[in-house]
Short mmCIF file of C-alpha atoms and ligand atoms in Angstrom, two decimals:
data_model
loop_
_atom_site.label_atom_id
_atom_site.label_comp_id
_atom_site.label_asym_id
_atom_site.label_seq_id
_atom_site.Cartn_x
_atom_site.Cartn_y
_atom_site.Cartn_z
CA UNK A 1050 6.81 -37.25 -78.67
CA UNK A 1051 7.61 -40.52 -80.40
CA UNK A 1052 6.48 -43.83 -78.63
CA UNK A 1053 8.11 -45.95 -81.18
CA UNK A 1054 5.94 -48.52 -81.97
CA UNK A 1055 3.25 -46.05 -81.92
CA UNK A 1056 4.32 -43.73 -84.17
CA UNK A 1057 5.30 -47.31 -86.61
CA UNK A 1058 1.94 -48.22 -86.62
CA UNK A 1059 0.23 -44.85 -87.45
CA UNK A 1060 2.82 -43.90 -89.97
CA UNK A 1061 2.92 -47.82 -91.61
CA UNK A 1062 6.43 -47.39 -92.19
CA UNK A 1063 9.63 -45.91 -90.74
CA UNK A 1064 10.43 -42.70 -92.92
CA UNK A 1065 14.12 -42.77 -93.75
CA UNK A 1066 15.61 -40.07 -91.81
CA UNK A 1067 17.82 -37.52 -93.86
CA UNK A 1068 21.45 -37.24 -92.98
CA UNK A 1069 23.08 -33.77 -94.68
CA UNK A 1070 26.67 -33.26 -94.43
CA UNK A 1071 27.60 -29.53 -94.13
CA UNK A 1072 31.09 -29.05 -95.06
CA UNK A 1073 32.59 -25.08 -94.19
CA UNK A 1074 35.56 -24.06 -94.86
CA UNK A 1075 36.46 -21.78 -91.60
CA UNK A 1076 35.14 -22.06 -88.06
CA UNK A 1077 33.46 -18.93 -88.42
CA UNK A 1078 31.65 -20.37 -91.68
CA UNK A 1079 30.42 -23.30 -89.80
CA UNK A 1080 29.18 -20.92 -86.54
CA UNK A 1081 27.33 -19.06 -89.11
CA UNK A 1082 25.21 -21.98 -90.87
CA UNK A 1083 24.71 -23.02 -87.26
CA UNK A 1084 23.24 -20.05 -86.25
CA UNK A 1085 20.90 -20.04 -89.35
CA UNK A 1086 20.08 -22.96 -89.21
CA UNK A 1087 19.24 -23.24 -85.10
CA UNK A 1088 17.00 -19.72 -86.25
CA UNK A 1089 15.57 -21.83 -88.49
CA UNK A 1090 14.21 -24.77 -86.75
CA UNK A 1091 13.13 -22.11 -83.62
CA UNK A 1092 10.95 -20.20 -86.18
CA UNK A 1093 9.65 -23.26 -87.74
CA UNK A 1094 9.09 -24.48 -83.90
CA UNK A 1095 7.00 -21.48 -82.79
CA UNK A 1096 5.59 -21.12 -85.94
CA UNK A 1097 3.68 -24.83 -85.99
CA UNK A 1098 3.76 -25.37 -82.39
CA UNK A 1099 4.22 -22.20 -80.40
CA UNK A 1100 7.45 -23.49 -78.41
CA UNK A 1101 10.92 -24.21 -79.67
CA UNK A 1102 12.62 -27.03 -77.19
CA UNK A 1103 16.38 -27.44 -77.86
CA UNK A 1104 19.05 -29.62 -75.95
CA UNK A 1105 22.24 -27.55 -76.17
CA UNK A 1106 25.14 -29.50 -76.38
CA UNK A 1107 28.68 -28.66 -73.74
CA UNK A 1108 32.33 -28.58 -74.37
CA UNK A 1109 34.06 -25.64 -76.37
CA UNK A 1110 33.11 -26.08 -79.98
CA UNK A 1111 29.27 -24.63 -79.51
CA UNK A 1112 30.59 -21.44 -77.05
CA UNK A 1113 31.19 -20.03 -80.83
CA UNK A 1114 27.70 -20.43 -81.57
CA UNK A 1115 26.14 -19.24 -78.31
CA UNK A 1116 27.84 -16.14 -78.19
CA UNK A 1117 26.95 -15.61 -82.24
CA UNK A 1118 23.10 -16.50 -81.75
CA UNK A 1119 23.59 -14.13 -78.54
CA UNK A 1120 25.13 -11.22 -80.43
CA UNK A 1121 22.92 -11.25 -83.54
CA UNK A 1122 19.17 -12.37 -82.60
CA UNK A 1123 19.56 -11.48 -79.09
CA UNK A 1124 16.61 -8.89 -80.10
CA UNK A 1125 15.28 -10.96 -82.82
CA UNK A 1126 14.06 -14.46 -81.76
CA UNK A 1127 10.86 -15.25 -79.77
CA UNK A 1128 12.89 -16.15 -76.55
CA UNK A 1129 10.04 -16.29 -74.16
CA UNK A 1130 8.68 -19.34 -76.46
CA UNK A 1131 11.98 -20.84 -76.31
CA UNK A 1132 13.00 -23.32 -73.89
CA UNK A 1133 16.58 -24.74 -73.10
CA UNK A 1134 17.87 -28.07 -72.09
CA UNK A 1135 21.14 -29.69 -71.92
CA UNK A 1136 22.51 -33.00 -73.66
CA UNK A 1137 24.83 -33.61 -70.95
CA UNK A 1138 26.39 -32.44 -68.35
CA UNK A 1139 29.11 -32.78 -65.96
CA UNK A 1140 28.44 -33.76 -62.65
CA UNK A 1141 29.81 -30.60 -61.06
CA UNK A 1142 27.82 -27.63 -59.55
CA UNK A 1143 26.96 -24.97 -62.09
CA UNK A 1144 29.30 -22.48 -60.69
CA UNK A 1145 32.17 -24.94 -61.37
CA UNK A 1146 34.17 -23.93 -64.46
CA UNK A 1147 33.81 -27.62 -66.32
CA UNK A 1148 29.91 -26.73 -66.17
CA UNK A 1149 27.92 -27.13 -69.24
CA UNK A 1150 25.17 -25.24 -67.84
CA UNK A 1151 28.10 -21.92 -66.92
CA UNK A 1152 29.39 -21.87 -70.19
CA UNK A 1153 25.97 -21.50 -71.62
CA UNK A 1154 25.09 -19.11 -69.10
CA UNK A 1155 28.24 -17.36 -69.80
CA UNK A 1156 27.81 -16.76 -73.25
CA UNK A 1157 24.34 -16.82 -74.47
CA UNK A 1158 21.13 -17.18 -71.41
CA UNK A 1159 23.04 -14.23 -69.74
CA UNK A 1160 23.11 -11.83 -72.67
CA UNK A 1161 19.35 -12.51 -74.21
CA UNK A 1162 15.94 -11.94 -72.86
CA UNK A 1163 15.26 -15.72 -71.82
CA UNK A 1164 12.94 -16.69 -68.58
CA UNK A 1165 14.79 -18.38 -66.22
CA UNK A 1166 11.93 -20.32 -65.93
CA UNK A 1167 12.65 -21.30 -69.66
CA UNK A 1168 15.93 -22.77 -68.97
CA UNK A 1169 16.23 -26.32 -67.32
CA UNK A 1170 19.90 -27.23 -66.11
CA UNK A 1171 20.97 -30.52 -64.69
CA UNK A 1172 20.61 -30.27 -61.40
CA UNK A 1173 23.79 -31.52 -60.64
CA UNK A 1174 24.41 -29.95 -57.25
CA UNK A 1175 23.02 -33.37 -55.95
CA UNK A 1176 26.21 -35.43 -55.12
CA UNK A 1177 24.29 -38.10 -56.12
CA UNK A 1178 24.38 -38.94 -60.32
CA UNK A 1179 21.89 -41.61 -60.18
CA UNK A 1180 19.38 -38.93 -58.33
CA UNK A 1181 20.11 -35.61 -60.44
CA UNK A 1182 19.59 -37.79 -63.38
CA UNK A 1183 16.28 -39.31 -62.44
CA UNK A 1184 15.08 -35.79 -61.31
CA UNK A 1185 15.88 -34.39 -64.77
CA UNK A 1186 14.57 -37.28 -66.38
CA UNK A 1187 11.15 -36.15 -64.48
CA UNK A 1188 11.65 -32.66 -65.82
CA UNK A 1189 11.73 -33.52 -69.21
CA UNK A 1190 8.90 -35.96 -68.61
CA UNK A 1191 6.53 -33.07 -67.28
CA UNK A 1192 7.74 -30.19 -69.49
CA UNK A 1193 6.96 -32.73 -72.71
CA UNK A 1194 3.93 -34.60 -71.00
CA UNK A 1195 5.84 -37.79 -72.10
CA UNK A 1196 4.61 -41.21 -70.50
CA UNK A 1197 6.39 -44.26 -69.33
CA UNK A 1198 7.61 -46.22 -72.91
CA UNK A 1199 7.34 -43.04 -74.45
CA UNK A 1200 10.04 -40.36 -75.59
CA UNK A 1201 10.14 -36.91 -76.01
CA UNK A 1202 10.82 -34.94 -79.11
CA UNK A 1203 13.10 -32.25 -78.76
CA UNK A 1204 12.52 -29.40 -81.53
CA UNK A 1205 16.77 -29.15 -81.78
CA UNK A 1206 19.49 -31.37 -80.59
CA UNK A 1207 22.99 -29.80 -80.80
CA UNK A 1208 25.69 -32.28 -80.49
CA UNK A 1209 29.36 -32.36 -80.41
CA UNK A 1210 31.92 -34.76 -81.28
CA UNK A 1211 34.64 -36.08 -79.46
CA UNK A 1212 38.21 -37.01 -81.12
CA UNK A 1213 37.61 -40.50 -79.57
CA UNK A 1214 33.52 -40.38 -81.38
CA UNK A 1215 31.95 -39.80 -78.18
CA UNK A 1216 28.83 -37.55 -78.19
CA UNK A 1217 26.45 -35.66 -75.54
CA UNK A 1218 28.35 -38.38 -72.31
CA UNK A 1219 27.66 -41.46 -74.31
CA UNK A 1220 31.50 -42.62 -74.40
CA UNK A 1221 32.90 -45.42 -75.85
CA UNK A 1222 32.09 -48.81 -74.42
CA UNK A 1223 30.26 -47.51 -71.78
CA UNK A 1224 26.87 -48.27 -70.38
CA UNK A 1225 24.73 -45.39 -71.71
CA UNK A 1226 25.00 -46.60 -74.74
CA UNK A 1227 22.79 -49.56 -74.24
CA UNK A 1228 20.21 -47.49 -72.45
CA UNK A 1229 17.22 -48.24 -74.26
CA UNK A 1230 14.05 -47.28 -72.05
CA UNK A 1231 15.29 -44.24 -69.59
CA UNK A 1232 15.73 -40.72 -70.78
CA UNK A 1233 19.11 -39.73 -68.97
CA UNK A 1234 20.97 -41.49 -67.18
CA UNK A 1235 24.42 -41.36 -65.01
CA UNK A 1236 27.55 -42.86 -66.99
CA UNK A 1237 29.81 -43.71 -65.45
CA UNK A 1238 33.55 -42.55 -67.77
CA UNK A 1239 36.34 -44.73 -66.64
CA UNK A 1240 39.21 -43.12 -68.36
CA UNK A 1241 37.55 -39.53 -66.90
CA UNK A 1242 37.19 -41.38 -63.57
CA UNK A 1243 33.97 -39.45 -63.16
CA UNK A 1244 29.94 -39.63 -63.49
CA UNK A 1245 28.33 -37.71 -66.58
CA UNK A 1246 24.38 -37.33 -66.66
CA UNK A 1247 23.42 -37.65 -70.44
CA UNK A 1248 20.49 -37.53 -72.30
CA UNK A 1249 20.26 -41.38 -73.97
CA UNK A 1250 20.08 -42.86 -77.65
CA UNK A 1251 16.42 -43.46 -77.40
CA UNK A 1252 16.04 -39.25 -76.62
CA UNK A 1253 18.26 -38.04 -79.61
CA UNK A 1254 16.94 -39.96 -82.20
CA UNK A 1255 13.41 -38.95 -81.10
CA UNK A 1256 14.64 -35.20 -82.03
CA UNK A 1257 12.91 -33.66 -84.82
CA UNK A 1258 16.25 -31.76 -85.70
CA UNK A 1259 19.59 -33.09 -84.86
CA UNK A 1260 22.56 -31.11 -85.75
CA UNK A 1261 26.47 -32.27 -85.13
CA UNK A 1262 29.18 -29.29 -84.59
CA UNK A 1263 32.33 -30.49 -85.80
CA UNK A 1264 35.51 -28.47 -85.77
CA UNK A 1265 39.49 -28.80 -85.72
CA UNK A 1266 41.30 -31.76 -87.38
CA UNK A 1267 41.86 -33.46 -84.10
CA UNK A 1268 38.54 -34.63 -85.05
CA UNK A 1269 39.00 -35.80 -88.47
CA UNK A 1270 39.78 -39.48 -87.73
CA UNK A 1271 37.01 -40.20 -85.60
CA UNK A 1272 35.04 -37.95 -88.27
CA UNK A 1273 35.97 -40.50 -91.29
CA UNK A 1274 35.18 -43.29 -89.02
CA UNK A 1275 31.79 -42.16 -87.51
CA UNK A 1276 30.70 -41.38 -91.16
CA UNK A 1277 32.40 -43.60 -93.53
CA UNK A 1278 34.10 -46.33 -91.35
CA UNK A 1279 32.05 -50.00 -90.55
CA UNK A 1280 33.05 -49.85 -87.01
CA UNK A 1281 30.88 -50.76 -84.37
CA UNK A 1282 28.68 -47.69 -82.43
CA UNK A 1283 30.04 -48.97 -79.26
CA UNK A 1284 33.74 -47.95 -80.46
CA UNK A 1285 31.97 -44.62 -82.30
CA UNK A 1286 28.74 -43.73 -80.72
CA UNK A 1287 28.36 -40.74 -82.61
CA UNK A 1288 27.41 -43.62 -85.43
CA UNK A 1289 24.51 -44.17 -83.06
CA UNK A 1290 22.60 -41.00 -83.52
CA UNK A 1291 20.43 -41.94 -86.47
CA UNK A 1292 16.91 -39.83 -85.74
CA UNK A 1293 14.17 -42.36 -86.25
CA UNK A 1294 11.98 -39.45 -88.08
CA UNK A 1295 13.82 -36.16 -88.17
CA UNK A 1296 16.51 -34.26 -89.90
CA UNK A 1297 20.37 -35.15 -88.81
CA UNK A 1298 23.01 -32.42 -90.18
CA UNK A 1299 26.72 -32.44 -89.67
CA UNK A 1300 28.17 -28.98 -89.84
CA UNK A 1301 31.95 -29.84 -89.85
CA UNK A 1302 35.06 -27.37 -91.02
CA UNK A 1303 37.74 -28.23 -93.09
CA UNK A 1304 39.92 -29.20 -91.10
CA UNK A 1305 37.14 -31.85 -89.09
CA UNK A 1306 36.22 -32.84 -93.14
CA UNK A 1307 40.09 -33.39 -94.13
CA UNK A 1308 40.04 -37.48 -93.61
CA UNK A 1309 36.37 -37.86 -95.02
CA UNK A 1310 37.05 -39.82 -98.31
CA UNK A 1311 33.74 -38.50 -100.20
CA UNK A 1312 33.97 -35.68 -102.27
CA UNK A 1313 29.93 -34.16 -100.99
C1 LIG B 756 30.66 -32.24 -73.19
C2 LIG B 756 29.96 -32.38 -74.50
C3 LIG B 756 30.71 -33.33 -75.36
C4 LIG B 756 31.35 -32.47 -76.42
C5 LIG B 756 32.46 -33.17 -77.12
C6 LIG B 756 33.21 -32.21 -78.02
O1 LIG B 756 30.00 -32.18 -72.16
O2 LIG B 756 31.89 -32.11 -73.26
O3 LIG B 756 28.69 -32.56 -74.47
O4 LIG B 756 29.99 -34.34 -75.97
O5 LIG B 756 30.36 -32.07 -77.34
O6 LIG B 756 33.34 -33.67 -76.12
O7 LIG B 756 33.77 -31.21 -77.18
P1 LIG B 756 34.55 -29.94 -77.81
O8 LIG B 756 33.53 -29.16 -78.53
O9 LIG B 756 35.09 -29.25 -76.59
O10 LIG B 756 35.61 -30.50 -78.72
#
């Protein structure tokens, strides 16, 4: 859990976080180091603290991943001393085929030994956005014993990236981004005209392990910008993901990489 200042004062100084860029050549290449490197940070989890707590992330890109970690450790990983959370979600039912929750259902918690009880979806059945965020915010607050002012550290945060540089819901110019004490919120997406519940800044760059899944060239503007461009976060929120003390990696494919402008 990082309460900020606390962890300021005990450590005397903020340790610069490391920021890795992955660059794959394929799809499949960039699944692949994925997949090692989520077994990684799950072994390294259970192994120092007997529970691995990831935030999945939605949207197509990570279905790749799901279905890989689902077809080759299904038998292999700890899974009852894993637990599963979501970045964002959609504010849909989980039957509804936009769900983030369905399409990791779908393609990895229905094929693997996991608890149910070890999965925590959105509970986005509530018609209400402001409510089914404020309940999950609870649930994270009881499954991580975190205390107002403080956040929780997730083990793993998977993230994608939008072609516009929007990550988890935190969407351009909207007012997530500002969110500085709550742990989700609802955010409102005017040019979706709908509600997203999304884990906020505060949460991600409390993660001990944050890792970015970047595929396709329709993301290889925003890519250049979010990485190499001076615009503002509020244009490219995906700038705004800096973990305060953890690990940030950007897995990204050729095609994602073909605007960046430095050779690594
Ligand atoms: C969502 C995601 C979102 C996603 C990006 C990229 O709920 O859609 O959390 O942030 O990661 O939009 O989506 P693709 O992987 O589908 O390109």
């Amino acid at each position: 859990m990082r309460g900020c200042d606390e962890q300021k004062r005990i450590l005397g100084k903020k340790v610069t976080a490391s920021r890795e860029i992955r660059k794959l050549t394929t799809p499949q290449d960039l699944f692949h180091a994925a997949a090692e490197e989520f077994i990684r940070a799950a072994t390294e989890a259970i192994q120092k603290r007997g529970r691995f707590a990831v935030a999945l992330s939605g949207g197509s890109t990570p279905k790749s991943l799901y279905a890989l970690l689902a077809a080759n450790a299904g038998t292999s990983l700890p899974w009852t001393q894993m637990f599963f959370f979501f970045g964002d979600e959609r504010h849909v039912p989980p039957a509804h085929p936009d769900s983030n929750y369905r399409m990791a259902n779908e393609s990895l918690f229905s094929k693997v030994p996991i608890p149910p009880g070890n999965i925590f979806r959105v509970p986005t059945e509530n018609p209400d956005a402001d409510a089914a965020a404020a309940a999950y915010e609870q649930t994270l607050r009881d499954f991580f014993g975190a205390k107002p002012g403080e956040f929780p550290s997730f083990d793993l945060i998977l993230l994608g990236m939008g072609p516009d540089g929007h990550t988890a819901s935190l969407f351009p110019e909207t007012a997530a981004i500002r969110e500085k004490s709550r742990l989700v919120v609802a955010n409102w997406v005017e040019k979706l005209q709908t509600s997203r519940i999304t884990l906020t800044l505060p949460v991600l760059n409390a993660a001990r392990s944050v890792a970015f899944l970047v595929s396709g060239i329709d993301k290889a503007p925003a890519l250049h910008e979010v990485l190499e461009g001076d615009g503002p976060g509020e244009k490219y929120p995906s700038k705004l993901v800096q973990p305060e003390y953890g690990r940030l990696i950007w897995f990204v494919d050729r095609a994602a990489a073909s605007e960046l402008r430095s050779a690594a």
